[in-house]
mmCIF file with all atom_site columns, C-alpha atoms in Angstrom:
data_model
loop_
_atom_site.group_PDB
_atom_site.id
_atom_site.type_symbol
_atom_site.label_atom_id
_atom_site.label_alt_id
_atom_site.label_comp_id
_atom_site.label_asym_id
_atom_site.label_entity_id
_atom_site.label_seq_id
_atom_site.pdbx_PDB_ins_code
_atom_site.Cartn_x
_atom_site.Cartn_y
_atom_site.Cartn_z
_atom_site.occupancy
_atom_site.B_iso_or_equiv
_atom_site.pdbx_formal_charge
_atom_site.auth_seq_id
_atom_site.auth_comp_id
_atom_site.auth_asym_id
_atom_site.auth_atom_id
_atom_site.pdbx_PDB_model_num
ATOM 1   C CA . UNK A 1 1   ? 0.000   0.000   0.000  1.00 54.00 ? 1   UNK A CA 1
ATOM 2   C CA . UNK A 1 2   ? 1.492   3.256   -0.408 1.00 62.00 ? 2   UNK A CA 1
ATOM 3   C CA . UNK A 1 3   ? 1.667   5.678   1.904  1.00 82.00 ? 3   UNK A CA 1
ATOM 4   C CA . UNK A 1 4   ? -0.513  8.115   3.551  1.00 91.00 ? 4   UNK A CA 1
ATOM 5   C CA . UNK A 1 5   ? -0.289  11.564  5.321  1.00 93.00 ? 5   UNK A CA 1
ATOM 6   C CA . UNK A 1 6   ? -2.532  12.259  8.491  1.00 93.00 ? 6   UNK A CA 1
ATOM 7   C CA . UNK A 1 7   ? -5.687  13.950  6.978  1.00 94.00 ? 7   UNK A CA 1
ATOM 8   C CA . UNK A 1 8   ? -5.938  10.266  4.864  1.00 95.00 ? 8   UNK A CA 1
ATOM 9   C CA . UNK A 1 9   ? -5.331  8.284   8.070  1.00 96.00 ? 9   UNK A CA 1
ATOM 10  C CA . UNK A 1 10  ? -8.247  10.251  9.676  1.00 95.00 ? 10  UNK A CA 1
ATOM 11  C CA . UNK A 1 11  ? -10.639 9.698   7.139  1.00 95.00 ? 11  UNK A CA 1
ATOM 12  C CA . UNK A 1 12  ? -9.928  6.203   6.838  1.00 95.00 ? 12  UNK A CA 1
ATOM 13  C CA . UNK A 1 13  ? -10.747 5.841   10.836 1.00 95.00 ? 13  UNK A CA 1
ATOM 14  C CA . UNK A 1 14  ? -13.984 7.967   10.064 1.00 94.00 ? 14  UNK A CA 1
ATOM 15  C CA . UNK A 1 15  ? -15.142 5.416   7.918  1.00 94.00 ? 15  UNK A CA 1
ATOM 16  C CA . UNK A 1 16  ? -13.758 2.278   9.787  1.00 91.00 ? 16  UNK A CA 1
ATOM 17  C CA . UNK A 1 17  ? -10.911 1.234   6.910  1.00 94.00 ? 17  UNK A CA 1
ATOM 18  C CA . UNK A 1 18  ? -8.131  0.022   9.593  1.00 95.00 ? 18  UNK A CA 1
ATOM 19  C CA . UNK A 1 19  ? -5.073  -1.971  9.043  1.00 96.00 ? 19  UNK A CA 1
ATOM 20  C CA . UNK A 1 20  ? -3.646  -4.546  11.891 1.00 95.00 ? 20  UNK A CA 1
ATOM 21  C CA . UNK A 1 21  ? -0.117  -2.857  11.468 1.00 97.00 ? 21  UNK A CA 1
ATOM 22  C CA . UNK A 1 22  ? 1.143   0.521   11.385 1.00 97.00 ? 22  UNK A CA 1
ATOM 23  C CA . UNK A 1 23  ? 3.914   2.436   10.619 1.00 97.00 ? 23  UNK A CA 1
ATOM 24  C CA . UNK A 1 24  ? 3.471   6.119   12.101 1.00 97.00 ? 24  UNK A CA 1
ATOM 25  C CA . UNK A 1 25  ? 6.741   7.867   10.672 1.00 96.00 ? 25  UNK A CA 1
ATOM 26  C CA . UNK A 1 26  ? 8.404   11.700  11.058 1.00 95.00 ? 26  UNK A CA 1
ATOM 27  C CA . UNK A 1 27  ? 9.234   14.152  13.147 1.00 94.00 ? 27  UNK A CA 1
ATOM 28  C CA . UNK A 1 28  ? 5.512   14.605  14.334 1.00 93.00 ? 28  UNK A CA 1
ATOM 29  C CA . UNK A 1 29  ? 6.043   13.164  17.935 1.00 92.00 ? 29  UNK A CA 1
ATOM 30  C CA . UNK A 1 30  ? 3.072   15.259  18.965 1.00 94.00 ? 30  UNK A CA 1
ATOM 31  C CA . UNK A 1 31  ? 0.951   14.277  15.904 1.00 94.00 ? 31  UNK A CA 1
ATOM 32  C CA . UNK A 1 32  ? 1.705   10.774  16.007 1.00 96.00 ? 32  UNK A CA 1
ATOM 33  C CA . UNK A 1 33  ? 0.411   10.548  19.711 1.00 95.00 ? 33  UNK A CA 1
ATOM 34  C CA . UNK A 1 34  ? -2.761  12.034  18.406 1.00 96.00 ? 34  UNK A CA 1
ATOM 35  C CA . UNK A 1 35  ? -2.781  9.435   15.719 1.00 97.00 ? 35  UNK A CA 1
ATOM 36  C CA . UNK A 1 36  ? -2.483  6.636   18.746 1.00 97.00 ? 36  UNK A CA 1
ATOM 37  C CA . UNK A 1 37  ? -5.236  8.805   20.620 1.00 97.00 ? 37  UNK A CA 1
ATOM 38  C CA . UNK A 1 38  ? -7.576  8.653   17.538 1.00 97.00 ? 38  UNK A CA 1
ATOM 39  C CA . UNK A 1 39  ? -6.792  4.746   16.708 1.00 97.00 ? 39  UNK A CA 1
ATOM 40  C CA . UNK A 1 40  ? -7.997  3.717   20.327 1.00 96.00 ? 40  UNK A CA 1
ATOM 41  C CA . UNK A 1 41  ? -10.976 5.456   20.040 1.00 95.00 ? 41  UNK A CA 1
ATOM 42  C CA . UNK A 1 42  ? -11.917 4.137   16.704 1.00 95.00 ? 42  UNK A CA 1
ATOM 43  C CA . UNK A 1 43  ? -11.075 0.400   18.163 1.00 95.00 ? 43  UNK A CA 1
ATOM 44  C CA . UNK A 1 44  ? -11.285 0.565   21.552 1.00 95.00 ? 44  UNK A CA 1
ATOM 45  C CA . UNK A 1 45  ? -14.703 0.808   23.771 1.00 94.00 ? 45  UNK A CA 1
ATOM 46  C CA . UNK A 1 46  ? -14.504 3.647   26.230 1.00 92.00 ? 46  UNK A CA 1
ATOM 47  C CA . UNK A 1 47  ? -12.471 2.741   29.575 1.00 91.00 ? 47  UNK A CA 1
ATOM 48  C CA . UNK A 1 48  ? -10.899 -0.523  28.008 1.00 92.00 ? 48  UNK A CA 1
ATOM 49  C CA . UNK A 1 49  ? -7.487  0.877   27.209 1.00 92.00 ? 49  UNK A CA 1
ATOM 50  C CA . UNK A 1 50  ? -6.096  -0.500  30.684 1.00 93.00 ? 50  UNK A CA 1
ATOM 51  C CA . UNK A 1 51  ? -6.847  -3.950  29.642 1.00 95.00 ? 51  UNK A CA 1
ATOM 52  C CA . UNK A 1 52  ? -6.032  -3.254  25.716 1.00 97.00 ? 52  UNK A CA 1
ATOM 53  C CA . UNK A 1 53  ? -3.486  -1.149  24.994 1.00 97.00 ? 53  UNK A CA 1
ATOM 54  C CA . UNK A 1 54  ? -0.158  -1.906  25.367 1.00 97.00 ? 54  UNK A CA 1
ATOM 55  C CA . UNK A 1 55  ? 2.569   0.734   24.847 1.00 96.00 ? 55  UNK A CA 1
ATOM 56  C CA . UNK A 1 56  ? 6.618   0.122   25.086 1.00 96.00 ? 56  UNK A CA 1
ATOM 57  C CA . UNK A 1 57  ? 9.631   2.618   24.977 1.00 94.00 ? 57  UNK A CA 1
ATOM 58  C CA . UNK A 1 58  ? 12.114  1.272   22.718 1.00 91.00 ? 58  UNK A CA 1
ATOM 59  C CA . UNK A 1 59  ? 14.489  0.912   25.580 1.00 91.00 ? 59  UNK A CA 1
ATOM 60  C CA . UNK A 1 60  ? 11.737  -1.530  27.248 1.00 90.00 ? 60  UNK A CA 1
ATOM 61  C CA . UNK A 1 61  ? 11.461  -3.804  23.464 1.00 90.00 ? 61  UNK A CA 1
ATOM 62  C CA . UNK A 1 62  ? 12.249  -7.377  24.069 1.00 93.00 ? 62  UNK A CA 1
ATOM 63  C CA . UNK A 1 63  ? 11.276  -9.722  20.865 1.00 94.00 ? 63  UNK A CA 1
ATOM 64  C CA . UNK A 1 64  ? 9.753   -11.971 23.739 1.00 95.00 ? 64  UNK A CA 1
ATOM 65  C CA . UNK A 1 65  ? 7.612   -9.224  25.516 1.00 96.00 ? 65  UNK A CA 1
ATOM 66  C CA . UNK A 1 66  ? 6.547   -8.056  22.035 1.00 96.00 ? 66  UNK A CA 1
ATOM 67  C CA . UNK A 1 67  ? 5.465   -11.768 20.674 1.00 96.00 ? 67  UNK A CA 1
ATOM 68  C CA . UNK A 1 68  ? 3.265   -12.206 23.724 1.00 97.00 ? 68  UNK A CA 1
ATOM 69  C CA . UNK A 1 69  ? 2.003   -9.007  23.858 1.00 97.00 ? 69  UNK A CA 1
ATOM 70  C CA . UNK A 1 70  ? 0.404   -9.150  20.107 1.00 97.00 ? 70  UNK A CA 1
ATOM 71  C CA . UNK A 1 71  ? -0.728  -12.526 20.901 1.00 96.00 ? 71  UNK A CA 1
ATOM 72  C CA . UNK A 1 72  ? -2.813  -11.866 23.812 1.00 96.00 ? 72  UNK A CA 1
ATOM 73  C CA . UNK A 1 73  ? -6.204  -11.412 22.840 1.00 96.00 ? 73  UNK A CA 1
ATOM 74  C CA . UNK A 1 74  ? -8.678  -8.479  23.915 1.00 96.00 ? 74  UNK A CA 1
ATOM 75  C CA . UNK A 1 75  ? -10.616 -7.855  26.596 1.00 94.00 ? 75  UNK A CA 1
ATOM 76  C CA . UNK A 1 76  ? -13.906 -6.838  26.920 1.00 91.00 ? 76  UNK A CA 1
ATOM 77  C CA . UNK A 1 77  ? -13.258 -5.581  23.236 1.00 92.00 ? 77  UNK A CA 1
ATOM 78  C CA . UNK A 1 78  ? -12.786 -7.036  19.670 1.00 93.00 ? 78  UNK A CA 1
ATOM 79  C CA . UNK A 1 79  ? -9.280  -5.336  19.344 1.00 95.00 ? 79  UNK A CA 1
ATOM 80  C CA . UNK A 1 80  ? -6.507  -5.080  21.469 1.00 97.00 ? 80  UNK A CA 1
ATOM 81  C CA . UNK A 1 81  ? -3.699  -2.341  20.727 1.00 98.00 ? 81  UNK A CA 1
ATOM 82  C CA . UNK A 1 82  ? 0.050   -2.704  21.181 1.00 98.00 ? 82  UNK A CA 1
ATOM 83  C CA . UNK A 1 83  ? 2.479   0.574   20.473 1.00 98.00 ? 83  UNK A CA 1
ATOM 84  C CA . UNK A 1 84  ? 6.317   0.105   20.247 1.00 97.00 ? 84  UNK A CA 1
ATOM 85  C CA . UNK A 1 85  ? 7.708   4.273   20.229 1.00 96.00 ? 85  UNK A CA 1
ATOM 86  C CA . UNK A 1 86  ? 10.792  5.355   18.267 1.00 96.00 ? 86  UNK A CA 1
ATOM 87  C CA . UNK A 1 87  ? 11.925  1.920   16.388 1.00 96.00 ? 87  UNK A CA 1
ATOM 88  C CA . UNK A 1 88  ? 14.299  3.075   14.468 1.00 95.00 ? 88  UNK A CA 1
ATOM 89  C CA . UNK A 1 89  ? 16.516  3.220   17.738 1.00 96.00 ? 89  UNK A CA 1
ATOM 90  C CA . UNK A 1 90  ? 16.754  -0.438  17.864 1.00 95.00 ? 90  UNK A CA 1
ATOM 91  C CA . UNK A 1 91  ? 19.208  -2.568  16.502 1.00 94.00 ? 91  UNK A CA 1
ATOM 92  C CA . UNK A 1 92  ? 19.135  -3.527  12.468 1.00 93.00 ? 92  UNK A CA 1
ATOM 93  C CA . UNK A 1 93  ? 18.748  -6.956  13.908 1.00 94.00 ? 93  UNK A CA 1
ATOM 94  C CA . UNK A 1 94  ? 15.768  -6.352  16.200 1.00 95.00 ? 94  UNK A CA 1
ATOM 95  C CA . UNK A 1 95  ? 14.128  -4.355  13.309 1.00 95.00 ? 95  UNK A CA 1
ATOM 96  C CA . UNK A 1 96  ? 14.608  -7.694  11.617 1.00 95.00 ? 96  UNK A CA 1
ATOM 97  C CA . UNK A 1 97  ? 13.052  -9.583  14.259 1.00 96.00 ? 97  UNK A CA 1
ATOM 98  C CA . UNK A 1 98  ? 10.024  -6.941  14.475 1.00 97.00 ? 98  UNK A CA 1
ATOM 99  C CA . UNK A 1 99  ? 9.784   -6.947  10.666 1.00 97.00 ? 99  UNK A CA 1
ATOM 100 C CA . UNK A 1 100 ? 8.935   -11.019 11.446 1.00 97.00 ? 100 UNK A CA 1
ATOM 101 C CA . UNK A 1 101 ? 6.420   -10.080 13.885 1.00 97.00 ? 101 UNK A CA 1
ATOM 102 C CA . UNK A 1 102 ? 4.227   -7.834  11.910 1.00 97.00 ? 102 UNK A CA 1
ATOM 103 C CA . UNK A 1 103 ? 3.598   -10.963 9.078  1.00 93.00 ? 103 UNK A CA 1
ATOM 104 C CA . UNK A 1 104 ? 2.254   -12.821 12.362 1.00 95.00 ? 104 UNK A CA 1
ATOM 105 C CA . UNK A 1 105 ? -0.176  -10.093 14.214 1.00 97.00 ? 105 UNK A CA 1
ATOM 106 C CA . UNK A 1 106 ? -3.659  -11.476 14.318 1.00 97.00 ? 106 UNK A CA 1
ATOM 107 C CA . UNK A 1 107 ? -6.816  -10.085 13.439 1.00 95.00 ? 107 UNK A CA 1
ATOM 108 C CA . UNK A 1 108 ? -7.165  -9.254  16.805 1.00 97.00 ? 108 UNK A CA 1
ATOM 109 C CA . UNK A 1 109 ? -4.397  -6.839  17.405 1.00 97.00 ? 109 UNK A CA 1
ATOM 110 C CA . UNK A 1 110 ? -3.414  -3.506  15.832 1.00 98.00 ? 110 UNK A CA 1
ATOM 111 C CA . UNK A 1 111 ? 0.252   -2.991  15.865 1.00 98.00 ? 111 UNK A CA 1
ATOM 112 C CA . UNK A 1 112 ? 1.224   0.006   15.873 1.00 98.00 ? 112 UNK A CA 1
ATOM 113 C CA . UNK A 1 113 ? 5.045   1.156   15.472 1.00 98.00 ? 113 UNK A CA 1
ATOM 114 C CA . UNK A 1 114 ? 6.506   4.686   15.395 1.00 97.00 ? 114 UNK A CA 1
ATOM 115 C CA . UNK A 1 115 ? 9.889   5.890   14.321 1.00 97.00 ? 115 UNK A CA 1
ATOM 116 C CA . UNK A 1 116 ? 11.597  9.638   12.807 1.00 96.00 ? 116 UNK A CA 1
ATOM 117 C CA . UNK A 1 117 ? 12.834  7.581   9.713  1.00 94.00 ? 117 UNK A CA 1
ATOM 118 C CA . UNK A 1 118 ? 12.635  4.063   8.632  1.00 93.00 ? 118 UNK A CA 1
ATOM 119 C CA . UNK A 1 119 ? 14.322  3.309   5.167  1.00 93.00 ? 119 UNK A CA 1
ATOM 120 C CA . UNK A 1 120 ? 12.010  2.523   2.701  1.00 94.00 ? 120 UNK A CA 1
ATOM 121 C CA . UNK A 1 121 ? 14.672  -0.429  1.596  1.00 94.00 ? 121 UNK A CA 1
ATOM 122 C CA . UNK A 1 122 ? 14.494  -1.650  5.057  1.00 95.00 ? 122 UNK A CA 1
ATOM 123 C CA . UNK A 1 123 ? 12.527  -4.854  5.985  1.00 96.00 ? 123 UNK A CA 1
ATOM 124 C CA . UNK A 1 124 ? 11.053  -3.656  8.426  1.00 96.00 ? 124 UNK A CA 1
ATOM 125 C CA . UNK A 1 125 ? 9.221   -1.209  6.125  1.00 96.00 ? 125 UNK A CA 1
ATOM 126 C CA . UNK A 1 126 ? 8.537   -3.731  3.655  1.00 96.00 ? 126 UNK A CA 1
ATOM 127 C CA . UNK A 1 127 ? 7.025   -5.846  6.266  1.00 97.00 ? 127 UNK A CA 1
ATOM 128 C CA . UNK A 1 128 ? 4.761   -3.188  7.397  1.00 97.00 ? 128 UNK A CA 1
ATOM 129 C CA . UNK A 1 129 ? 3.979   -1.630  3.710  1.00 95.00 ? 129 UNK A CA 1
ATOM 130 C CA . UNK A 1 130 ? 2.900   -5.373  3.037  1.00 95.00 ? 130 UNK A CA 1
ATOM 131 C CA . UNK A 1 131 ? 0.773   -6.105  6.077  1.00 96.00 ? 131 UNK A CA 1
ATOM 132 C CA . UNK A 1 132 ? -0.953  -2.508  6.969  1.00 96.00 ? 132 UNK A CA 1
ATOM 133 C CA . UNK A 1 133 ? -0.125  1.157   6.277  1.00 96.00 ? 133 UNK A CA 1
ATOM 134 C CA . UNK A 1 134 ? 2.816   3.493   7.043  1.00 96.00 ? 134 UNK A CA 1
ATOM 135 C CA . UNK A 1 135 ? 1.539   6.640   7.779  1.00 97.00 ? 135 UNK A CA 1
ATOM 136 C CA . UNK A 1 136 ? 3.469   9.974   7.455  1.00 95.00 ? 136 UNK A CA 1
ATOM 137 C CA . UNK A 1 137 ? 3.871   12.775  10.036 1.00 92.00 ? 137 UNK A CA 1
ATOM 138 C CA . UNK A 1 138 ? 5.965   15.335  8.330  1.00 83.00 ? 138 UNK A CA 1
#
């Protein structure tokens, strides 16, 4: 899929087209937290996000953690949500290992993975390109 700037992203949540992997990339720290904001409350029920979302610093990413984390199904909701921040900070070899992960998220998790700058060569972008939507905040 190619990629998409905000305003797209927005309307695609307004009419309920959502992808189970997401690449939220830029500068746009601010913007991309909105974009999180707006994703729960298209997928999430009101008060659920305790039980549902699931957010990790980079500094906090083990591939173990992140495996389990996707796997675990929702509560009290048809979607669960699971946010790794600034990915392009890990290793090339844990971006490999995420780039894995995103062919394996289930229907019932939304994966959702921010960075400044992922190469578009990268497999990591590939992998997400192929399973969802990278989004640009620029």
């Amino acid at each position: 899929m190619a990629k998409k700037n905000f305003e797209k992203f927005k309307q695609d949540l307004e009419k309920k087209k959502l992808a189970k992997v997401y690449l939220f990339s830029g500068p746009q720290e601010d913007l991309k937290k909105e974009g999180l904001k707006l994703l729960c409350s298209a997928l999430l029920p009101p008060g659920s996000e305790s039980f549902n979302l699931d957010q990790r610093e980079v500094n906090q990413f083990e591939m173990a953690e992140m495996v389990n984390l996707v796997s675990t199904l929702p509560w009290g909701a048809s979607k669960r949500i699971v946010a790794l921040f600034k990915a392009d900070q890990l290793k090339l070899e844990q971006r490999h290992q995420l780039a894995e992960l995103v062919d394996k998220v289930p229907e019932t998790t939304c994966l959702v993975v921010t960075a400044e700058k992922i190469p578009e060569a990268e497999i990591l972008f590939k992998a997400v390109q192929k399973a969802g939507e990278v989004i640009e905040f620029s």
